[in-house]
CSV table of C-alpha atoms and ligand atoms in Angstrom, one decimal:
chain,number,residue,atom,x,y,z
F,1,UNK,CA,101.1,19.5,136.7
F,2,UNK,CA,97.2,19.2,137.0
F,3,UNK,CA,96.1,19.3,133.1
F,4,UNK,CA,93.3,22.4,132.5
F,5,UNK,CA,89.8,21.2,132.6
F,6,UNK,CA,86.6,23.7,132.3
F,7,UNK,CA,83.3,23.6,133.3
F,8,UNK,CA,81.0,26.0,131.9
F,9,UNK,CA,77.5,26.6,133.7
F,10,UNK,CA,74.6,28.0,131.2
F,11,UNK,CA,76.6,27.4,128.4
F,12,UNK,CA,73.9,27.2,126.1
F,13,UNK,CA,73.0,31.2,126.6
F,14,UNK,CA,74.1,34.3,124.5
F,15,UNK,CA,77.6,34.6,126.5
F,16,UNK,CA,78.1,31.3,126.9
F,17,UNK,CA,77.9,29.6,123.1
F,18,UNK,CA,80.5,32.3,121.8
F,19,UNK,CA,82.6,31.9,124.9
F,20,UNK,CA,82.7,28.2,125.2
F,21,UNK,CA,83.9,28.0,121.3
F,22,UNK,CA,86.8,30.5,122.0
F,23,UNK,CA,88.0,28.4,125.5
F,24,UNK,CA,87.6,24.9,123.3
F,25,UNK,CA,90.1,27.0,120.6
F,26,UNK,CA,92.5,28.0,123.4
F,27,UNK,CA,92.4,24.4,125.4
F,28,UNK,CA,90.9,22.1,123.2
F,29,UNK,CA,87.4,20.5,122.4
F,30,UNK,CA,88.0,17.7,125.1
F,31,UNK,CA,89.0,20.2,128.0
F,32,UNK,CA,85.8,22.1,128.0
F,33,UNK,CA,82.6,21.0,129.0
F,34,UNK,CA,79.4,22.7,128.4
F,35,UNK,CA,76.9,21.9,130.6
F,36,UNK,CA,73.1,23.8,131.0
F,37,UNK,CA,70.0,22.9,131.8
F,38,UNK,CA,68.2,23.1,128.1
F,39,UNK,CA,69.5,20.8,125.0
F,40,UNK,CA,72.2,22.9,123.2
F,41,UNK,CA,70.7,24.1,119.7
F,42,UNK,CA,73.6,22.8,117.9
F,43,UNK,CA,76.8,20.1,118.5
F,44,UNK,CA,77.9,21.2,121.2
F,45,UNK,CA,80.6,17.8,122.3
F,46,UNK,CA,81.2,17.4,125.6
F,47,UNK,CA,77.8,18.5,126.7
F,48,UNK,CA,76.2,18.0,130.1
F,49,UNK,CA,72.7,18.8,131.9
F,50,UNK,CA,73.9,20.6,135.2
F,51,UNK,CA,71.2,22.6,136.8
F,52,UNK,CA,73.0,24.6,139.3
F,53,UNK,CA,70.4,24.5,141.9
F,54,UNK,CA,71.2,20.5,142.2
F,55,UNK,CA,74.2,21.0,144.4
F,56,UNK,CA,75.3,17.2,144.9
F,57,UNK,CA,75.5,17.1,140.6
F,58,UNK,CA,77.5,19.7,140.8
F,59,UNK,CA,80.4,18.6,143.3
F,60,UNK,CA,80.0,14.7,142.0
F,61,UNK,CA,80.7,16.0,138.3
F,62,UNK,CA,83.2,18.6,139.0
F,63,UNK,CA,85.1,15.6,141.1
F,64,UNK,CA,84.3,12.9,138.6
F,65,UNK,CA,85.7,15.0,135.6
F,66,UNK,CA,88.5,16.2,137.5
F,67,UNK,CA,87.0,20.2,136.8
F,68,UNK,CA,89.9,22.6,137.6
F,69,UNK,CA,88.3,25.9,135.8
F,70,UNK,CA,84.9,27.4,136.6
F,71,UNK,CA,83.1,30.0,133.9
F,72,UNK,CA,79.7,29.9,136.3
F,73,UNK,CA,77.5,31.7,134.0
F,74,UNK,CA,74.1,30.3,134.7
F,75,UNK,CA,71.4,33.0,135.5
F,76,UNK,CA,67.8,34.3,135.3
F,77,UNK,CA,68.5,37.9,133.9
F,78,UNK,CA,67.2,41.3,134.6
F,79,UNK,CA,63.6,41.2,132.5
F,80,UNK,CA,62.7,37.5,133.2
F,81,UNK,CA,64.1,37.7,136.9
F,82,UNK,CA,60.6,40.0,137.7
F,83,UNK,CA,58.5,37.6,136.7
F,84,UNK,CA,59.7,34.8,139.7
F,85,UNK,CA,62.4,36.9,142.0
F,86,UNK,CA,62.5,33.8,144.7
F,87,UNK,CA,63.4,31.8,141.8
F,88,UNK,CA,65.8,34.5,140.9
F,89,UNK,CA,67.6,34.6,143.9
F,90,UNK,CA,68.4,31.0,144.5
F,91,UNK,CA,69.8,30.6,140.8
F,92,UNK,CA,71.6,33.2,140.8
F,93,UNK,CA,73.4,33.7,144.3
F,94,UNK,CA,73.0,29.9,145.6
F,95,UNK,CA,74.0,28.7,142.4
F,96,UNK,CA,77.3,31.1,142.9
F,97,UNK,CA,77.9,29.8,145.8
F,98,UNK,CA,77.8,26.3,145.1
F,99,UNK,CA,80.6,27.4,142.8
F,100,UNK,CA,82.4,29.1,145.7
F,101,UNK,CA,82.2,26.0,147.9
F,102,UNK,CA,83.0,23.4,145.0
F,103,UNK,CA,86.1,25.5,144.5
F,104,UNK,CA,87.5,25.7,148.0
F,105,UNK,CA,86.5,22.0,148.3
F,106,UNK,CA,87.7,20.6,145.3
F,107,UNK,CA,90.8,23.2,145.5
F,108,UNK,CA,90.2,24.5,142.1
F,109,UNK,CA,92.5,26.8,140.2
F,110,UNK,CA,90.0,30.2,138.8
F,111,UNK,CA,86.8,30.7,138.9
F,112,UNK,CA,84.7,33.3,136.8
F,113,UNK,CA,81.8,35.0,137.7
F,114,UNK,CA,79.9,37.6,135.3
F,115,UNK,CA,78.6,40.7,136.9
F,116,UNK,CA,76.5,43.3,135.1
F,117,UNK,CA,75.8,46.6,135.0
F,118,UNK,CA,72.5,45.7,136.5
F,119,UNK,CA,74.0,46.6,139.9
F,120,UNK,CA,74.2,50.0,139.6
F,121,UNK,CA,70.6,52.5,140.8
F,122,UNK,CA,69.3,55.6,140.4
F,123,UNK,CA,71.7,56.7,143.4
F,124,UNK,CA,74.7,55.7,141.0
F,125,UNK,CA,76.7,58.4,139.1
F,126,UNK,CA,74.8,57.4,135.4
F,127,UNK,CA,77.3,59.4,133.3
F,128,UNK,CA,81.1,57.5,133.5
F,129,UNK,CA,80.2,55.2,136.7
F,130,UNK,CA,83.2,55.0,138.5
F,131,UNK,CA,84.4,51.7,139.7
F,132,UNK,CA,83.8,52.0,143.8
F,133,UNK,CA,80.6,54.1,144.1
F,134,UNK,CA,77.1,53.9,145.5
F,135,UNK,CA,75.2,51.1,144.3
F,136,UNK,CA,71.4,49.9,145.3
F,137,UNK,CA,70.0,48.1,142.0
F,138,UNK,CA,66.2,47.8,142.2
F,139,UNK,CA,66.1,44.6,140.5
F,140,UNK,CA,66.2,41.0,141.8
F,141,UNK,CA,68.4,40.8,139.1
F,142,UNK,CA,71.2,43.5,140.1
F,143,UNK,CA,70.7,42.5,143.6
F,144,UNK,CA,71.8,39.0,143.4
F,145,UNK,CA,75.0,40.3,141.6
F,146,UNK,CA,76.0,42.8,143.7
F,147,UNK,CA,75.4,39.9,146.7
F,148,UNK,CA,77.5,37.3,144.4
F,149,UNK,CA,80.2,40.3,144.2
F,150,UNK,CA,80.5,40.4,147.5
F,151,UNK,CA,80.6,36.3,148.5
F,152,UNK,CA,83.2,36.3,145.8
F,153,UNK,CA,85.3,39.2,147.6
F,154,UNK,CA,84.8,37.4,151.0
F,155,UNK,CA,85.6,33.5,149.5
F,156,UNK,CA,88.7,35.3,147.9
F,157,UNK,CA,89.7,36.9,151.3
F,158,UNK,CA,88.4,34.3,153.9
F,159,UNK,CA,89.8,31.2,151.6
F,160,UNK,CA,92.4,32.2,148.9
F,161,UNK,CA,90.2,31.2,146.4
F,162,UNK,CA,90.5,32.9,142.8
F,163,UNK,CA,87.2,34.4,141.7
F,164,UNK,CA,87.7,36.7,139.2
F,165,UNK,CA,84.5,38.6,138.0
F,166,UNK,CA,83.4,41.2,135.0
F,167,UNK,CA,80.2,43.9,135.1
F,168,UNK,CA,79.3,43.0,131.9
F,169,UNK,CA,77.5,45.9,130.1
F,170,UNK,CA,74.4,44.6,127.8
F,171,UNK,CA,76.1,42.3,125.4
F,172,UNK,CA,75.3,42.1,121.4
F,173,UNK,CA,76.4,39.0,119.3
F,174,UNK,CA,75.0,37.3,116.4
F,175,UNK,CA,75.6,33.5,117.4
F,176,UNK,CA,72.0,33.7,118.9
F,177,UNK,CA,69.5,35.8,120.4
F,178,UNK,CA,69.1,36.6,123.8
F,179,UNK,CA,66.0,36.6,126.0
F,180,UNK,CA,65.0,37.8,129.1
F,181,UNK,CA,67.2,41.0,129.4
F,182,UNK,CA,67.1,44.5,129.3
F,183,UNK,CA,69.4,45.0,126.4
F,184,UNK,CA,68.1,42.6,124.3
F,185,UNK,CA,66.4,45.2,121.8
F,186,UNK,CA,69.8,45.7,120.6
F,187,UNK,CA,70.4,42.4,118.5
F,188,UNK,CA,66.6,42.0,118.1
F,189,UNK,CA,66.4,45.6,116.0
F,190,UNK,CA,69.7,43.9,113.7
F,191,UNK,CA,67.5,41.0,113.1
F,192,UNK,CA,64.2,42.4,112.2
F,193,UNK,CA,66.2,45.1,109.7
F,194,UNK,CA,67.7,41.6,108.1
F,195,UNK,CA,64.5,40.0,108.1
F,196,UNK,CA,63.2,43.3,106.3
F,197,UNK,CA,60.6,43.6,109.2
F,198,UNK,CA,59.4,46.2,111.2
F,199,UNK,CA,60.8,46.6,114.6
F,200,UNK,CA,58.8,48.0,117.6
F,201,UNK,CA,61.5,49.0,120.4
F,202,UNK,CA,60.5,48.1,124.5
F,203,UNK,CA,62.6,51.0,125.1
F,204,UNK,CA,62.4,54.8,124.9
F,205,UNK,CA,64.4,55.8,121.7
F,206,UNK,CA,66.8,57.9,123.6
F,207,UNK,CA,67.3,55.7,126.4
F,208,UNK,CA,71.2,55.5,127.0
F,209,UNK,CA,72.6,52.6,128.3
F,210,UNK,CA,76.1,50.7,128.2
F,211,UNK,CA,76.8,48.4,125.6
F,212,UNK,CA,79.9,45.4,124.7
F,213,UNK,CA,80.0,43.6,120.9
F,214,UNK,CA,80.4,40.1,121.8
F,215,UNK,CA,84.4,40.1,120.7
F,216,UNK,CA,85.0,42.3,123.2
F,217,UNK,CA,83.3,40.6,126.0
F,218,UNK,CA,85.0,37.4,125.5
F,219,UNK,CA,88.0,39.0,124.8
F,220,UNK,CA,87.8,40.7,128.1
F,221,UNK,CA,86.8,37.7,129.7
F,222,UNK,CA,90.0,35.7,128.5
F,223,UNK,CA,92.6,38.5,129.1
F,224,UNK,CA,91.5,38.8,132.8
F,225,UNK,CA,91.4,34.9,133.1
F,226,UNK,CA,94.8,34.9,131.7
F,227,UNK,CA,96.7,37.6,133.5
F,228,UNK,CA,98.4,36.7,136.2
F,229,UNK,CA,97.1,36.4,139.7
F,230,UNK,CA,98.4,39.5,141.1
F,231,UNK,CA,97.2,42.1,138.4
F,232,UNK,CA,93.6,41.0,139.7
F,233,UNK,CA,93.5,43.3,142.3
F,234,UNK,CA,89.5,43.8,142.5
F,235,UNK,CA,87.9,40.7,144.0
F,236,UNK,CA,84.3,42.2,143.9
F,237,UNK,CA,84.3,43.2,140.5
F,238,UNK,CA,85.5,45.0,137.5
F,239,UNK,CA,83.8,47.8,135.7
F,240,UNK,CA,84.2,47.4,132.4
F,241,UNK,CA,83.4,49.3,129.3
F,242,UNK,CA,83.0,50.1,125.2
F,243,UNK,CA,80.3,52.1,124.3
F,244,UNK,CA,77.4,53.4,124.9
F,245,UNK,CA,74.0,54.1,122.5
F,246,UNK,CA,70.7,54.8,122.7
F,247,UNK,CA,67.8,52.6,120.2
F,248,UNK,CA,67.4,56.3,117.8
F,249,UNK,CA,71.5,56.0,117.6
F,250,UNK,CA,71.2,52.0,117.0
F,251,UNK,CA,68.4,52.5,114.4
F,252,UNK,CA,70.8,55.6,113.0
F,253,UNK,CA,73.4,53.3,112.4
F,254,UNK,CA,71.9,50.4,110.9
F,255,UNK,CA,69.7,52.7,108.5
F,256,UNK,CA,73.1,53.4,106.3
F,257,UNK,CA,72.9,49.2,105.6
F,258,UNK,CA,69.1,48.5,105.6
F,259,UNK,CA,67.6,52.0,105.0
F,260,UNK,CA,64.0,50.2,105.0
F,261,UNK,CA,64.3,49.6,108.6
F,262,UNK,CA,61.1,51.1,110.5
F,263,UNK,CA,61.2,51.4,114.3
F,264,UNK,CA,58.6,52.2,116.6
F,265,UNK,CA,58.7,52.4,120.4
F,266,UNK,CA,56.4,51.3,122.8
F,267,UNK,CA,58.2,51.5,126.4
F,268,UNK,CA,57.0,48.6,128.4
F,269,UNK,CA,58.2,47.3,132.2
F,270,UNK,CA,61.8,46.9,130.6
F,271,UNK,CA,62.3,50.8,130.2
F,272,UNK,CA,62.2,51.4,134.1
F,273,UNK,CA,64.5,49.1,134.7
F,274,UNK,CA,66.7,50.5,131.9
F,275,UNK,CA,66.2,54.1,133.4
F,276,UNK,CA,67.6,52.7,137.1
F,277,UNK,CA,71.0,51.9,135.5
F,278,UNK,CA,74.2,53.9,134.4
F,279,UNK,CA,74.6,55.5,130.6
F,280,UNK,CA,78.2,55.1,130.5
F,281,UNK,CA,81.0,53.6,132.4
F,282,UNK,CA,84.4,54.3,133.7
F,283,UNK,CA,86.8,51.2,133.3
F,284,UNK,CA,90.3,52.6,134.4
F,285,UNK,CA,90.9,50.1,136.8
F,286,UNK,CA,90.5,46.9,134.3
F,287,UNK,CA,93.1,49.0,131.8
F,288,UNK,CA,95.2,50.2,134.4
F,289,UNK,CA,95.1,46.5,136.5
F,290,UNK,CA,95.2,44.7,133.3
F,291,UNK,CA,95.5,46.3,130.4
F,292,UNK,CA,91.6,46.3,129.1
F,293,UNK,CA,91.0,48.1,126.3
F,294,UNK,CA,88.1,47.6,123.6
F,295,UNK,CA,88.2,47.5,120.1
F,296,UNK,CA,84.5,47.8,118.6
F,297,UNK,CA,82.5,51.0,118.8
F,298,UNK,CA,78.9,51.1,117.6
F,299,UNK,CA,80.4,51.8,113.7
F,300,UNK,CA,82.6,49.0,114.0
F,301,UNK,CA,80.0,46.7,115.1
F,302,UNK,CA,77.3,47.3,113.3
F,303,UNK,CA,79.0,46.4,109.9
F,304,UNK,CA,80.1,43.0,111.5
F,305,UNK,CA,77.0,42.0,113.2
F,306,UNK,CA,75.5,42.8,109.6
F,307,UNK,CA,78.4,41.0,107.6
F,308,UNK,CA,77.8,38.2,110.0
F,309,UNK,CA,74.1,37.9,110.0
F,310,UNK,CA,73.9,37.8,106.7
F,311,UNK,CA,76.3,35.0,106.2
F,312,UNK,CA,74.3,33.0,108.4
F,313,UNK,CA,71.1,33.7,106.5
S,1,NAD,P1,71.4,33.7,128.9
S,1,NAD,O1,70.1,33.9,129.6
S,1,NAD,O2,71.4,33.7,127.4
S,1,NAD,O3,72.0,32.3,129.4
S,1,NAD,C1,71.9,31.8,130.7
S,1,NAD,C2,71.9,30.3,130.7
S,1,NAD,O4,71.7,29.9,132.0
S,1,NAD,C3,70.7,29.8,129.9
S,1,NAD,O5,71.2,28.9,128.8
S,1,NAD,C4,69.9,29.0,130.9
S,1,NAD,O6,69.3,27.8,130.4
S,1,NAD,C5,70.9,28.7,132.0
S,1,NAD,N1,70.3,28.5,133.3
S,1,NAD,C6,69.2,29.1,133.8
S,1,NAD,N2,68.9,28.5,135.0
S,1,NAD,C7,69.8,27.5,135.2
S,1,NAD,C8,70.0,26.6,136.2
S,1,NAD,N3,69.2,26.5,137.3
S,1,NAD,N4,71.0,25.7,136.1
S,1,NAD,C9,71.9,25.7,135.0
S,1,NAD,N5,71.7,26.6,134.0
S,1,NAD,C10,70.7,27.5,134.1
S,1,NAD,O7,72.4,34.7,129.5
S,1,NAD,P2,73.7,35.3,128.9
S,1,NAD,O8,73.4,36.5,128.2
S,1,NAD,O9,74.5,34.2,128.2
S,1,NAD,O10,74.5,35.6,130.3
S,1,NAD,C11,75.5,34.8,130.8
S,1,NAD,C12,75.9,35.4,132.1
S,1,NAD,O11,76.4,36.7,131.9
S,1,NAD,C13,74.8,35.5,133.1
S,1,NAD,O12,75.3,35.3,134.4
S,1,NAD,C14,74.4,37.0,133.0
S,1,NAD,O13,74.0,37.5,134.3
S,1,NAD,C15,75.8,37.6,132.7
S,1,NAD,N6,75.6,38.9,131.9
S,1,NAD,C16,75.0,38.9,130.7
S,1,NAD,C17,74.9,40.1,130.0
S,1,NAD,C18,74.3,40.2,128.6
S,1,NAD,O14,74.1,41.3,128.1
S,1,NAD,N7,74.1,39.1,128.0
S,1,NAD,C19,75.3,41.3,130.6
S,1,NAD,C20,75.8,41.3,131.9
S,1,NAD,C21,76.0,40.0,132.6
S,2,LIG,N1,72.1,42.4,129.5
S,2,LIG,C1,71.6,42.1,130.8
S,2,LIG,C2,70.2,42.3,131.0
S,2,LIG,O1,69.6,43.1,130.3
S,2,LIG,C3,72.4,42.9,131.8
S,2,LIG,O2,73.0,42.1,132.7
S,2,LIG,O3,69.6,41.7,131.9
């Protein structure tokens, strides 16, 4: 039996450091390599530089190191895909399908691929999104998801190979801070109100959008890597849900902690992209295909991203 090895792309991001630590506890340190295309911020053994745009890299390493496990989540996101959407495109869907050729060349076991909520428009449902539904996302961003949905879909049909992929809604964590996405206010306000500084909000305070504590997400992630091959019976990809808040709510919550905390709100570019995308989502199909369900609600989460942050201070 071929012995599990992983390759993380971007592992240095917001996703990737919490998720690389939980696969490394799972299959051990040795059997998953991190690989990105900035130094990692802290020990991160066995480390790479992979940029996913170098295609010959990619298939030498993944042969070399006898890869058997994709997590491909290397990506420009939603705010910092405006600024360069050529660049955007060929990261995000011609680095995918690099990954989708590596693994029907290189006969690799699974592949993951992180979707987002991005993909949805203003032509979407934005209350409880269902999972098949009408979806033209106005960002480069959402458009070179919804395209990598659809190559993994076709390279699952056309060549048997196991992509299995996750709309992520905006994710908040405390092992670092995102940039360059729409949700980012989110763990920026829980770090100012730490930091005892004011926070001025890029979106409107009662802008609604989907939202995933960190647990969750890589929770989510595993169970769906883990469950057997047949329960995965969406090959685009899954909805996939926990709550959903607006900044005032946010701010409301993390007020009964830090009741200094001052917001302000000055909308900038960020807020229409934030307006083009759902509120809330409707993920029957990951509990019903197999067996989804989320733990933290914004309560929940605010006490541990606060608990947590302030053990790290
Ligand atoms: P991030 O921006 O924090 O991390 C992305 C990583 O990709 C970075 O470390 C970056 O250096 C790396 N990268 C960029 N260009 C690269 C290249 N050419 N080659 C190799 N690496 C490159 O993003 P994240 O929040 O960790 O997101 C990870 C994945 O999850 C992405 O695919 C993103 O689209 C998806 N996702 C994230 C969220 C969220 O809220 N964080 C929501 C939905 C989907
Ligand atoms: N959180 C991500 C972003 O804002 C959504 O994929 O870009």
């Amino acid at each position: 039996m071929k012995e599990t090895r992983i390759l993380l792309t971007g592992a240095n991001g917001q996703i990737g450091t919490a998720l690389t630590k939980a696969l490394r506890n799972i299959h051990g340190k040795e059997n998953v390599i991190a690989t990105d295309i900035t130094e990692p911020k802290q020990e991160n053994y066995p480390f790479d530089f992979i940029d996913i745009l170098n295609k010959t890299r990619l298939r030498e390493y993944v042969g070399d190191y006898k890869v058997t496990q994709i997590y491909h989540l290397a990506a420009i996101l939603s705010a910092n895909g405006e600024v360069n959407p050529r660049k955007t495109w060929e990261v995000n869907l011609n680095g995918l399908l690099s990954i989708l050729d590596c693994a029907k060349d290189f006969e690799l076991d699974k592949i993951f691929f992180p979707s987002t909520i991005a993909v949805y428009g203003r032509s979407t449902p934005r209350q409880f999104t269902p999972q098949h539904t009408s979806l033209e996302p106005e960002t480069v961003y959402g458009m070179s998801k919804l395209s990598g949905e659809l190559w993994c879909n076709y390279y699952y049909k056309r060549y048997g190979i196991d992509v299995r992929s996750l709309r992520y809604p905006g994710i908040i964590g405390y092992d670092s801070i995102p940039s360059g996405g729409t949700t980012d206010y989110a763990v920026e306000m829980f770090h100012a109100a730490i930091a005892d500084q004011p926070y001025e909000c890029f979106l409107k305070e009662d802008t609604f959008l989907p939202m995933m504590y960190m647990p969750d997400a890589i929770e989510a992630t595993i169970k769906m890597m883990e469950s057997p091959k047949e329960k995965i019976k969406i090959r685009s990809s899954y909805n996939l849900s926990a709550m959903s808040f607006s900044p005032a709510q946010l701010k409301n919550q993390i007020l009964n902690y830090y009741p200094n905390l001052k917001v302000s709100y000055k909308p900038d570019f960020r807020q229409d992209i934030a307006s083009s995308w759902s509120e809330s989502i409707d993920d029957t199909r990951a509990q019903q295909d197999w067996g989804w369900k989320s733990k933290f609600d914004i309560h929940k989460m605010t006490i541990d991203m606060i608990e947590n942050l302030k053990s790290e201070k």
